[in-house]
């Protein structure tokens, strides 16, 4: 399952579905300020906004927040989702946390977290390429 999952994620990332934007960086900066001041509710909101746009550092922070239960109940499935996305988005330093999570959760939790990451990528792919009309590729001349 893990190899097939990684192939799907890699293929989706390769198509360039994750875009970095200035607003995502602003959300990340506000999230960091909130996190440093202990305002976890605002930090989660800001990191979520940025993470949803594909901002890798925000995905990592959000994964760590869920993993550690900072200002929220620990949610290891959400931690796996966001840390997996961050890893696939170039944040290789998430690997030790991901390995630790994989060793500490049940197989069903691991699969659920990875499926959430895959679903996020598939949804992002649909949004990114929503205007593409591929039906013309199949028309007969």
mmCIF file of N, CA and C in Angstrom:
data_model
loop_
_atom_site.group_PDB
_atom_site.id
_atom_site.type_symbol
_atom_site.label_atom_id
_atom_site.label_comp_id
_atom_site.label_asym_id
_atom_site.label_seq_id
_atom_site.Cartn_x
_atom_site.Cartn_y
_atom_site.Cartn_z
ATOM 1 N N UNK A 1 0.823 -1.197 0.000
ATOM 2 C CA UNK A 1 0.000 0.000 0.000
ATOM 3 C C UNK A 1 0.862 1.254 0.000
ATOM 4 N N UNK A 2 1.899 1.317 0.818
ATOM 5 C CA UNK A 2 2.707 2.525 0.939
ATOM 6 C C UNK A 2 3.416 2.867 -0.368
ATOM 7 N N UNK A 3 3.929 1.875 -1.076
ATOM 8 C CA UNK A 3 4.634 2.141 -2.332
ATOM 9 C C UNK A 3 3.670 2.704 -3.360
ATOM 10 N N UNK A 4 2.503 2.083 -3.520
ATOM 11 C CA UNK A 4 1.503 2.559 -4.465
ATOM 12 C C UNK A 4 1.066 3.973 -4.098
ATOM 13 N N UNK A 5 0.858 4.231 -2.816
ATOM 14 C CA UNK A 5 0.472 5.545 -2.327
ATOM 15 C C UNK A 5 1.523 6.580 -2.707
ATOM 16 N N UNK A 6 2.781 6.269 -2.467
ATOM 17 C CA UNK A 6 3.864 7.202 -2.794
ATOM 18 C C UNK A 6 3.941 7.460 -4.290
ATOM 19 N N UNK A 7 3.677 6.444 -5.100
ATOM 20 C CA UNK A 7 3.694 6.636 -6.551
ATOM 21 C C UNK A 7 2.594 7.600 -6.970
ATOM 22 N N UNK A 8 1.398 7.441 -6.395
ATOM 23 C CA UNK A 8 0.294 8.344 -6.726
ATOM 24 C C UNK A 8 0.623 9.765 -6.297
ATOM 25 N N UNK A 9 1.130 9.917 -5.078
ATOM 26 C CA UNK A 9 1.458 11.246 -4.587
ATOM 27 C C UNK A 9 2.556 11.882 -5.421
ATOM 28 N N UNK A 10 3.573 11.102 -5.733
ATOM 29 C CA UNK A 10 4.668 11.633 -6.546
ATOM 30 C C UNK A 10 4.198 12.074 -7.913
ATOM 31 N N UNK A 11 3.328 11.288 -8.513
ATOM 32 C CA UNK A 11 2.809 11.646 -9.839
ATOM 33 C C UNK A 11 1.987 12.919 -9.782
ATOM 34 N N UNK A 12 1.176 13.056 -8.748
ATOM 35 C CA UNK A 12 0.366 14.265 -8.631
ATOM 36 C C UNK A 12 1.233 15.487 -8.365
ATOM 37 N N UNK A 13 2.222 15.344 -7.507
ATOM 38 C CA UNK A 13 3.117 16.474 -7.248
ATOM 39 C C UNK A 13 3.904 16.839 -8.490
ATOM 40 N N UNK A 14 4.301 15.831 -9.259
ATOM 41 C CA UNK A 14 5.076 16.078 -10.469
ATOM 42 C C UNK A 14 4.306 16.937 -11.455
ATOM 43 N N UNK A 15 2.997 16.822 -11.458
ATOM 44 C CA UNK A 15 2.191 17.613 -12.387
ATOM 45 C C UNK A 15 2.129 19.076 -11.980
ATOM 46 N N UNK A 16 2.678 19.395 -10.845
ATOM 47 C CA UNK A 16 2.750 20.796 -10.443
ATOM 48 C C UNK A 16 1.494 21.332 -9.807
ATOM 49 N N UNK A 17 0.777 20.497 -9.068
ATOM 50 C CA UNK A 17 -0.473 20.971 -8.512
ATOM 51 C C UNK A 17 -0.297 21.871 -7.302
ATOM 52 N N UNK A 18 0.870 21.839 -6.681
ATOM 53 C CA UNK A 18 1.066 22.622 -5.478
ATOM 54 C C UNK A 18 1.734 23.938 -5.848
ATOM 55 N N UNK A 19 1.061 25.024 -5.559
ATOM 56 C CA UNK A 19 1.563 26.344 -5.930
ATOM 57 C C UNK A 19 1.877 27.152 -4.678
ATOM 58 N N UNK A 20 2.973 27.888 -4.729
ATOM 59 C CA UNK A 20 3.369 28.759 -3.643
ATOM 60 C C UNK A 20 2.890 30.159 -3.978
ATOM 61 N N UNK A 21 2.331 30.862 -2.996
ATOM 62 C CA UNK A 21 1.845 32.207 -3.261
ATOM 63 C C UNK A 21 2.194 33.145 -2.123
ATOM 64 N N UNK A 22 2.205 34.450 -2.426
ATOM 65 C CA UNK A 22 2.494 35.466 -1.414
ATOM 66 C C UNK A 22 1.466 35.441 -0.286
ATOM 67 N N UNK A 23 0.154 35.286 -0.580
ATOM 68 C CA UNK A 23 -0.803 35.212 0.525
ATOM 69 C C UNK A 23 -0.523 34.043 1.474
ATOM 70 N N UNK A 24 -0.066 32.929 0.952
ATOM 71 C CA UNK A 24 0.254 31.783 1.809
ATOM 72 C C UNK A 24 1.400 32.129 2.746
ATOM 73 N N UNK A 25 2.375 32.864 2.250
ATOM 74 C CA UNK A 25 3.499 33.270 3.098
ATOM 75 C C UNK A 25 3.022 34.212 4.196
ATOM 76 N N UNK A 26 2.086 35.101 3.861
ATOM 77 C CA UNK A 26 1.538 36.009 4.871
ATOM 78 C C UNK A 26 0.784 35.221 5.938
ATOM 79 N N UNK A 27 -0.005 34.219 5.518
ATOM 80 C CA UNK A 27 -0.703 33.360 6.479
ATOM 81 C C UNK A 27 0.303 32.635 7.365
ATOM 82 N N UNK A 28 1.377 32.152 6.759
ATOM 83 C CA UNK A 28 2.412 31.450 7.518
ATOM 84 C C UNK A 28 3.034 32.382 8.556
ATOM 85 N N UNK A 29 3.364 33.600 8.147
ATOM 86 C CA UNK A 29 3.971 34.560 9.077
ATOM 87 C C UNK A 29 3.026 34.882 10.235
ATOM 88 N N UNK A 30 1.748 35.075 9.935
ATOM 89 C CA UNK A 30 0.766 35.326 11.006
ATOM 90 C C UNK A 30 0.632 34.093 11.898
ATOM 91 N N UNK A 31 0.686 32.916 11.303
ATOM 92 C CA UNK A 31 0.623 31.688 12.080
ATOM 93 C C UNK A 31 1.810 31.550 13.022
ATOM 94 N N UNK A 32 3.000 31.879 12.529
ATOM 95 C CA UNK A 32 4.198 31.812 13.376
ATOM 96 C C UNK A 32 4.103 32.799 14.533
ATOM 97 N N UNK A 33 3.635 34.020 14.250
ATOM 98 C CA UNK A 33 3.491 35.024 15.307
ATOM 99 C C UNK A 33 2.489 34.543 16.359
ATOM 100 N N UNK A 34 1.384 33.975 15.912
ATOM 101 C CA UNK A 34 0.376 33.469 16.844
ATOM 102 C C UNK A 34 0.919 32.293 17.650
ATOM 103 N N UNK A 35 1.641 31.397 16.995
ATOM 104 C CA UNK A 35 2.217 30.240 17.675
ATOM 105 C C UNK A 35 3.206 30.685 18.754
ATOM 106 N N UNK A 36 4.055 31.643 18.412
ATOM 107 C CA UNK A 36 5.058 32.126 19.362
ATOM 108 C C UNK A 36 4.432 32.852 20.549
ATOM 109 N N UNK A 37 3.254 33.441 20.346
ATOM 110 C CA UNK A 37 2.585 34.129 21.456
ATOM 111 C C UNK A 37 1.632 33.205 22.214
ATOM 112 N N UNK A 38 1.550 31.945 21.790
ATOM 113 C CA UNK A 38 0.703 30.977 22.470
ATOM 114 C C UNK A 38 -0.754 31.012 22.054
ATOM 115 N N UNK A 39 -1.070 31.742 20.991
ATOM 116 C CA UNK A 39 -2.442 31.807 20.492
ATOM 117 C C UNK A 39 -2.633 30.685 19.464
ATOM 118 N N UNK A 40 -2.828 29.487 19.974
ATOM 119 C CA UNK A 40 -2.864 28.301 19.121
ATOM 120 C C UNK A 40 -4.067 28.280 18.179
ATOM 121 N N UNK A 41 -5.203 28.804 18.629
ATOM 122 C CA UNK A 41 -6.391 28.816 17.774
ATOM 123 C C UNK A 41 -6.119 29.601 16.497
ATOM 124 N N UNK A 42 -5.530 30.790 16.640
ATOM 125 C CA UNK A 42 -5.206 31.608 15.467
ATOM 126 C C UNK A 42 -4.104 30.941 14.649
ATOM 127 N N UNK A 43 -3.113 30.369 15.314
ATOM 128 C CA UNK A 43 -2.019 29.697 14.602
ATOM 129 C C UNK A 43 -2.563 28.563 13.734
ATOM 130 N N UNK A 44 -3.447 27.757 14.292
ATOM 131 C CA UNK A 44 -4.029 26.648 13.531
ATOM 132 C C UNK A 44 -4.798 27.179 12.328
ATOM 133 N N UNK A 45 -5.571 28.241 12.534
ATOM 134 C CA UNK A 45 -6.353 28.814 11.442
ATOM 135 C C UNK A 45 -5.443 29.338 10.326
ATOM 136 N N UNK A 46 -4.399 30.084 10.692
ATOM 137 C CA UNK A 46 -3.496 30.662 9.689
ATOM 138 C C UNK A 46 -2.699 29.576 8.964
ATOM 139 N N UNK A 47 -2.174 28.623 9.715
ATOM 140 C CA UNK A 47 -1.417 27.544 9.074
ATOM 141 C C UNK A 47 -2.319 26.704 8.166
ATOM 142 N N UNK A 48 -3.563 26.491 8.587
ATOM 143 C CA UNK A 48 -4.494 25.727 7.753
ATOM 144 C C UNK A 48 -4.752 26.453 6.441
ATOM 145 N N UNK A 49 -4.989 27.768 6.523
ATOM 146 C CA UNK A 49 -5.218 28.545 5.298
ATOM 147 C C UNK A 49 -4.040 28.409 4.335
ATOM 148 N N UNK A 50 -2.830 28.555 4.857
ATOM 149 C CA UNK A 50 -1.640 28.471 4.002
ATOM 150 C C UNK A 50 -1.394 27.038 3.527
ATOM 151 N N UNK A 51 -1.591 26.075 4.417
ATOM 152 C CA UNK A 51 -1.366 24.666 4.061
ATOM 153 C C UNK A 51 -2.310 24.226 2.949
ATOM 154 N N UNK A 52 -3.521 24.731 2.962
ATOM 155 C CA UNK A 52 -4.496 24.364 1.929
ATOM 156 C C UNK A 52 -4.068 24.850 0.549
ATOM 157 N N UNK A 53 -3.208 25.859 0.492
ATOM 158 C CA UNK A 53 -2.715 26.346 -0.801
ATOM 159 C C UNK A 53 -1.450 25.620 -1.230
ATOM 160 N N UNK A 54 -0.952 24.704 -0.390
ATOM 161 C CA UNK A 54 0.240 23.943 -0.740
ATOM 162 C C UNK A 54 1.516 24.479 -0.137
ATOM 163 N N UNK A 55 1.433 25.408 0.798
ATOM 164 C CA UNK A 55 2.618 25.981 1.438
ATOM 165 C C UNK A 55 3.253 24.935 2.357
ATOM 166 N N UNK A 56 4.410 24.447 1.960
ATOM 167 C CA UNK A 56 5.039 23.303 2.632
ATOM 168 C C UNK A 56 5.368 23.561 4.095
ATOM 169 N N UNK A 57 5.918 24.723 4.410
ATOM 170 C CA UNK A 57 6.275 25.013 5.804
ATOM 171 C C UNK A 57 5.027 25.056 6.684
ATOM 172 N N UNK A 58 3.921 25.555 6.145
ATOM 173 C CA UNK A 58 2.661 25.571 6.896
ATOM 174 C C UNK A 58 2.129 24.157 7.086
ATOM 175 N N UNK A 59 2.273 23.323 6.073
ATOM 176 C CA UNK A 59 1.865 21.926 6.202
ATOM 177 C C UNK A 59 2.669 21.250 7.308
ATOM 178 N N UNK A 60 3.963 21.544 7.358
ATOM 179 C CA UNK A 60 4.808 20.958 8.397
ATOM 180 C C UNK A 60 4.390 21.448 9.782
ATOM 181 N N UNK A 61 4.198 22.754 9.931
ATOM 182 C CA UNK A 61 3.802 23.305 11.234
ATOM 183 C C UNK A 61 2.464 22.726 11.677
ATOM 184 N N UNK A 62 1.514 22.648 10.757
ATOM 185 C CA UNK A 62 0.204 22.104 11.087
ATOM 186 C C UNK A 62 0.323 20.639 11.505
ATOM 187 N N UNK A 63 1.127 19.874 10.794
ATOM 188 C CA UNK A 63 1.356 18.485 11.175
ATOM 189 C C UNK A 63 1.962 18.363 12.561
ATOM 190 N N UNK A 64 2.922 19.234 12.859
ATOM 191 C CA UNK A 64 3.544 19.209 14.186
ATOM 192 C C UNK A 64 2.556 19.603 15.280
ATOM 193 N N UNK A 65 1.710 20.593 15.000
ATOM 194 C CA UNK A 65 0.701 21.010 15.978
ATOM 195 C C UNK A 65 -0.226 19.846 16.306
ATOM 196 N N UNK A 66 -0.696 19.148 15.280
ATOM 197 C CA UNK A 66 -1.579 18.000 15.516
ATOM 198 C C UNK A 66 -0.831 16.849 16.182
ATOM 199 N N UNK A 67 0.411 16.656 15.832
ATOM 200 C CA UNK A 67 1.208 15.576 16.428
ATOM 201 C C UNK A 67 1.441 15.827 17.911
ATOM 202 N N UNK A 68 1.738 17.075 18.261
ATOM 203 C CA UNK A 68 2.066 17.422 19.639
ATOM 204 C C UNK A 68 0.856 17.836 20.464
ATOM 205 N N UNK A 69 -0.269 18.097 19.804
ATOM 206 C CA UNK A 69 -1.453 18.544 20.525
ATOM 207 C C UNK A 69 -1.307 19.951 21.070
ATOM 208 N N UNK A 70 -0.718 20.833 20.303
ATOM 209 C CA UNK A 70 -0.541 22.220 20.736
ATOM 210 C C UNK A 70 -1.838 22.994 20.521
ATOM 211 N N UNK A 71 -2.539 23.296 21.606
ATOM 212 C CA UNK A 71 -3.780 24.043 21.514
ATOM 213 C C UNK A 71 -4.943 23.236 20.986
ATOM 214 N N UNK A 72 -4.764 21.957 20.843
ATOM 215 C CA UNK A 72 -5.807 21.064 20.344
ATOM 216 C C UNK A 72 -5.526 19.660 20.866
ATOM 217 N N UNK A 73 -6.495 18.813 20.753
ATOM 218 C CA UNK A 73 -6.279 17.409 21.095
ATOM 219 C C UNK A 73 -5.357 16.805 20.042
ATOM 220 N N UNK A 74 -4.348 16.046 20.453
ATOM 221 C CA UNK A 74 -3.499 15.413 19.439
ATOM 222 C C UNK A 74 -4.344 14.603 18.458
ATOM 223 N N UNK A 75 -4.035 14.750 17.187
ATOM 224 C CA UNK A 75 -4.741 14.024 16.132
ATOM 225 C C UNK A 75 -3.673 13.465 15.196
ATOM 226 N N UNK A 76 -3.287 12.229 15.454
ATOM 227 C CA UNK A 76 -2.174 11.641 14.717
ATOM 228 C C UNK A 76 -2.513 11.370 13.259
ATOM 229 N N UNK A 77 -3.774 11.163 12.949
ATOM 230 C CA UNK A 77 -4.179 10.973 11.551
ATOM 231 C C UNK A 77 -3.970 12.278 10.782
ATOM 232 N N UNK A 78 -4.411 13.401 11.364
ATOM 233 C CA UNK A 78 -4.191 14.698 10.721
ATOM 234 C C UNK A 78 -2.694 15.020 10.653
ATOM 235 N N UNK A 79 -1.957 14.635 11.678
ATOM 236 C CA UNK A 79 -0.509 14.856 11.668
ATOM 237 C C UNK A 79 0.133 14.110 10.504
ATOM 238 N N UNK A 80 -0.270 12.866 10.292
ATOM 239 C CA UNK A 80 0.267 12.082 9.169
ATOM 240 C C UNK A 80 -0.089 12.748 7.847
ATOM 241 N N UNK A 81 -1.329 13.177 7.714
ATOM 242 C CA UNK A 81 -1.757 13.845 6.480
ATOM 243 C C UNK A 81 -0.860 15.041 6.170
ATOM 244 N N UNK A 82 -0.760 15.972 7.107
ATOM 245 C CA UNK A 82 -0.043 17.222 6.834
ATOM 246 C C UNK A 82 1.463 17.019 6.738
ATOM 247 N N UNK A 83 2.029 16.151 7.559
ATOM 248 C CA UNK A 83 3.472 15.909 7.468
ATOM 249 C C UNK A 83 3.826 15.164 6.184
ATOM 250 N N UNK A 84 2.948 14.275 5.736
ATOM 251 C CA UNK A 84 3.173 13.587 4.457
ATOM 252 C C UNK A 84 3.155 14.589 3.312
ATOM 253 N N UNK A 85 2.171 15.484 3.321
ATOM 254 C CA UNK A 85 2.102 16.507 2.272
ATOM 255 C C UNK A 85 3.334 17.407 2.302
ATOM 256 N N UNK A 86 3.759 17.798 3.495
ATOM 257 C CA UNK A 86 4.955 18.640 3.612
ATOM 258 C C UNK A 86 6.179 17.905 3.075
ATOM 259 N N UNK A 87 6.313 16.631 3.428
ATOM 260 C CA UNK A 87 7.447 15.838 2.947
ATOM 261 C C UNK A 87 7.452 15.776 1.420
ATOM 262 N N UNK A 88 6.311 15.480 0.853
ATOM 263 C CA UNK A 88 6.217 15.383 -0.603
ATOM 264 C C UNK A 88 6.374 16.734 -1.288
ATOM 265 N N UNK A 89 6.190 17.780 -0.518
ATOM 266 C CA UNK A 89 6.326 19.142 -1.026
ATOM 267 C C UNK A 89 7.740 19.679 -0.773
ATOM 268 N N UNK A 90 8.664 18.781 -0.417
ATOM 269 C CA UNK A 90 10.068 19.160 -0.305
ATOM 270 C C UNK A 90 10.615 19.324 1.096
ATOM 271 N N UNK A 91 9.789 19.198 2.120
ATOM 272 C CA UNK A 91 10.241 19.374 3.501
ATOM 273 C C UNK A 91 10.758 18.031 4.034
ATOM 274 N N UNK A 92 11.949 17.666 3.602
ATOM 275 C CA UNK A 92 12.513 16.361 3.958
ATOM 276 C C UNK A 92 12.773 16.216 5.452
ATOM 277 N N UNK A 93 12.882 17.325 6.168
ATOM 278 C CA UNK A 93 13.137 17.252 7.609
ATOM 279 C C UNK A 93 11.940 16.705 8.388
ATOM 280 N N UNK A 94 10.811 16.504 7.721
ATOM 281 C CA UNK A 94 9.656 15.896 8.394
ATOM 282 C C UNK A 94 9.794 14.379 8.524
ATOM 283 N N UNK A 95 10.753 13.801 7.834
ATOM 284 C CA UNK A 95 10.887 12.341 7.815
ATOM 285 C C UNK A 95 11.010 11.718 9.205
ATOM 286 N N UNK A 96 11.840 12.234 10.120
ATOM 287 C CA UNK A 96 11.907 11.599 11.449
ATOM 288 C C UNK A 96 10.560 11.595 12.178
ATOM 289 N N UNK A 97 9.810 12.689 12.083
ATOM 290 C CA UNK A 97 8.493 12.738 12.730
ATOM 291 C C UNK A 97 7.541 11.743 12.077
ATOM 292 N N UNK A 98 7.591 11.645 10.749
ATOM 293 C CA UNK A 98 6.742 10.678 10.044
ATOM 294 C C UNK A 98 7.092 9.247 10.435
ATOM 295 N N UNK A 99 8.374 8.952 10.527
ATOM 296 C CA UNK A 99 8.790 7.600 10.918
ATOM 297 C C UNK A 99 8.328 7.281 12.333
ATOM 298 N N UNK A 100 8.435 8.262 13.235
ATOM 299 C CA UNK A 100 7.988 8.060 14.606
ATOM 300 C C UNK A 100 6.475 7.818 14.643
ATOM 301 N N UNK A 101 5.736 8.606 13.863
ATOM 302 C CA UNK A 101 4.286 8.413 13.808
ATOM 303 C C UNK A 101 3.933 7.038 13.261
ATOM 304 N N UNK A 102 4.605 6.630 12.214
ATOM 305 C CA UNK A 102 4.317 5.325 11.607
ATOM 306 C C UNK A 102 4.560 4.185 12.589
ATOM 307 N N UNK A 103 5.530 4.383 13.479
ATOM 308 C CA UNK A 103 5.823 3.352 14.475
ATOM 309 C C UNK A 103 4.850 3.381 15.652
ATOM 310 N N UNK A 104 4.108 4.487 15.811
ATOM 311 C CA UNK A 104 3.272 4.624 17.006
ATOM 312 C C UNK A 104 1.770 4.566 16.743
ATOM 313 N N UNK A 105 1.357 4.483 15.485
ATOM 314 C CA UNK A 105 -0.076 4.423 15.187
ATOM 315 C C UNK A 105 -0.438 3.051 14.629
ATOM 316 N N UNK A 106 -1.717 2.776 14.647
ATOM 317 C CA UNK A 106 -2.183 1.517 14.057
ATOM 318 C C UNK A 106 -2.100 1.617 12.535
ATOM 319 N N UNK A 107 -2.154 0.467 11.892
ATOM 320 C CA UNK A 107 -2.111 0.452 10.430
ATOM 321 C C UNK A 107 -3.298 1.212 9.845
ATOM 322 N N UNK A 108 -4.460 1.080 10.472
ATOM 323 C CA UNK A 108 -5.644 1.773 9.950
ATOM 324 C C UNK A 108 -5.498 3.291 10.077
ATOM 325 N N UNK A 109 -4.877 3.765 11.155
ATOM 326 C CA UNK A 109 -4.641 5.209 11.295
ATOM 327 C C UNK A 109 -3.643 5.698 10.252
ATOM 328 N N UNK A 110 -2.608 4.913 10.018
ATOM 329 C CA UNK A 110 -1.613 5.268 9.011
ATOM 330 C C UNK A 110 -2.251 5.349 7.630
ATOM 331 N N UNK A 111 -3.027 4.350 7.290
ATOM 332 C CA UNK A 111 -3.695 4.328 5.985
ATOM 333 C C UNK A 111 -4.656 5.508 5.868
ATOM 334 N N UNK A 112 -5.395 5.794 6.937
ATOM 335 C CA UNK A 112 -6.342 6.915 6.900
ATOM 336 C C UNK A 112 -5.618 8.243 6.670
ATOM 337 N N UNK A 113 -4.512 8.458 7.382
ATOM 338 C CA UNK A 113 -3.740 9.687 7.194
ATOM 339 C C UNK A 113 -3.189 9.813 5.790
ATOM 340 N N UNK A 114 -2.665 8.713 5.257
ATOM 341 C CA UNK A 114 -2.128 8.738 3.894
ATOM 342 C C UNK A 114 -3.238 8.928 2.867
ATOM 343 N N UNK A 115 -4.403 8.332 3.112
ATOM 344 C CA UNK A 115 -5.526 8.517 2.192
ATOM 345 C C UNK A 115 -6.021 9.964 2.211
ATOM 346 N N UNK A 116 -6.008 10.595 3.381
ATOM 347 C CA UNK A 116 -6.387 12.011 3.457
ATOM 348 C C UNK A 116 -5.412 12.872 2.660
ATOM 349 N N UNK A 117 -4.132 12.548 2.744
ATOM 350 C CA UNK A 117 -3.131 13.290 1.963
ATOM 351 C C UNK A 117 -3.369 13.088 0.471
ATOM 352 N N UNK A 118 -3.618 11.864 0.076
ATOM 353 C CA UNK A 118 -3.879 11.574 -1.333
ATOM 354 C C UNK A 118 -5.142 12.289 -1.808
ATOM 355 N N UNK A 119 -6.178 12.287 -0.983
ATOM 356 C CA UNK A 119 -7.419 12.975 -1.347
ATOM 357 C C UNK A 119 -7.175 14.471 -1.511
ATOM 358 N N UNK A 120 -6.369 15.042 -0.609
ATOM 359 C CA UNK A 120 -6.042 16.463 -0.715
ATOM 360 C C UNK A 120 -5.362 16.741 -2.053
ATOM 361 N N UNK A 121 -4.414 15.899 -2.422
ATOM 362 C CA UNK A 121 -3.707 16.088 -3.688
ATOM 363 C C UNK A 121 -4.635 15.923 -4.885
ATOM 364 N N UNK A 122 -5.521 14.951 -4.819
ATOM 365 C CA UNK A 122 -6.462 14.755 -5.924
ATOM 366 C C UNK A 122 -7.409 15.944 -6.047
ATOM 367 N N UNK A 123 -7.883 16.466 -4.907
ATOM 368 C CA UNK A 123 -8.755 17.643 -4.933
ATOM 369 C C UNK A 123 -8.016 18.850 -5.498
ATOM 370 N N UNK A 124 -6.769 19.026 -5.078
ATOM 371 C CA UNK A 124 -5.968 20.143 -5.595
ATOM 372 C C UNK A 124 -5.749 19.994 -7.094
ATOM 373 N N UNK A 125 -5.553 18.779 -7.538
ATOM 374 C CA UNK A 125 -5.370 18.512 -8.963
ATOM 375 C C UNK A 125 -6.625 18.891 -9.753
ATOM 376 N N UNK A 126 -7.793 18.536 -9.212
ATOM 377 C CA UNK A 126 -9.048 18.885 -9.892
ATOM 378 C C UNK A 126 -9.228 20.394 -9.969
ATOM 379 N N UNK A 127 -8.908 21.100 -8.907
ATOM 380 C CA UNK A 127 -9.036 22.559 -8.901
ATOM 381 C C UNK A 127 -8.052 23.177 -9.879
ATOM 382 N N UNK A 128 -6.832 22.698 -9.854
ATOM 383 C CA UNK A 128 -5.773 23.264 -10.687
ATOM 384 C C UNK A 128 -6.073 23.097 -12.174
ATOM 385 N N UNK A 129 -6.641 21.974 -12.541
ATOM 386 C CA UNK A 129 -6.864 21.676 -13.952
ATOM 387 C C UNK A 129 -8.348 21.674 -14.323
ATOM 388 N N UNK A 130 -9.165 22.376 -13.546
ATOM 389 C CA UNK A 130 -10.610 22.390 -13.785
ATOM 390 C C UNK A 130 -10.972 22.976 -15.138
ATOM 391 N N UNK A 131 -10.192 23.922 -15.617
ATOM 392 C CA UNK A 131 -10.503 24.573 -16.887
ATOM 393 C C UNK A 131 -9.951 23.831 -18.092
ATOM 394 N N UNK A 132 -9.157 22.815 -17.866
ATOM 395 C CA UNK A 132 -8.595 22.060 -18.983
ATOM 396 C C UNK A 132 -9.684 21.218 -19.637
ATOM 397 N N UNK A 133 -9.814 21.340 -20.919
ATOM 398 C CA UNK A 133 -10.791 20.547 -21.663
ATOM 399 C C UNK A 133 -10.054 19.407 -22.346
ATOM 400 N N UNK A 134 -10.020 18.285 -21.669
ATOM 401 C CA UNK A 134 -9.307 17.135 -22.225
ATOM 402 C C UNK A 134 -10.190 16.307 -23.148
ATOM 403 N N UNK A 135 -11.472 16.628 -23.217
ATOM 404 C CA UNK A 135 -12.357 15.833 -24.076
ATOM 405 C C UNK A 135 -11.936 15.911 -25.537
ATOM 406 N N UNK A 136 -11.329 17.021 -25.933
ATOM 407 C CA UNK A 136 -10.898 17.152 -27.327
ATOM 408 C C UNK A 136 -9.806 16.151 -27.690
ATOM 409 N N UNK A 137 -9.113 15.640 -26.700
ATOM 410 C CA UNK A 137 -8.079 14.645 -26.960
ATOM 411 C C UNK A 137 -8.680 13.342 -27.474
ATOM 412 N N UNK A 138 -9.942 13.106 -27.169
ATOM 413 C CA UNK A 138 -10.581 11.844 -27.515
ATOM 414 C C UNK A 138 -11.510 11.952 -28.720
ATOM 415 N N UNK A 139 -11.646 13.140 -29.269
ATOM 416 C CA UNK A 139 -12.530 13.323 -30.421
ATOM 417 C C UNK A 139 -11.886 12.760 -31.678
ATOM 418 N N UNK A 140 -12.720 12.153 -32.506
ATOM 419 C CA UNK A 140 -12.260 11.623 -33.793
ATOM 420 C C UNK A 140 -12.331 12.731 -34.834
ATOM 421 N N UNK A 141 -11.353 12.810 -35.674
ATOM 422 C CA UNK A 141 -11.367 13.818 -36.746
ATOM 423 C C UNK A 141 -12.073 13.306 -37.954
#
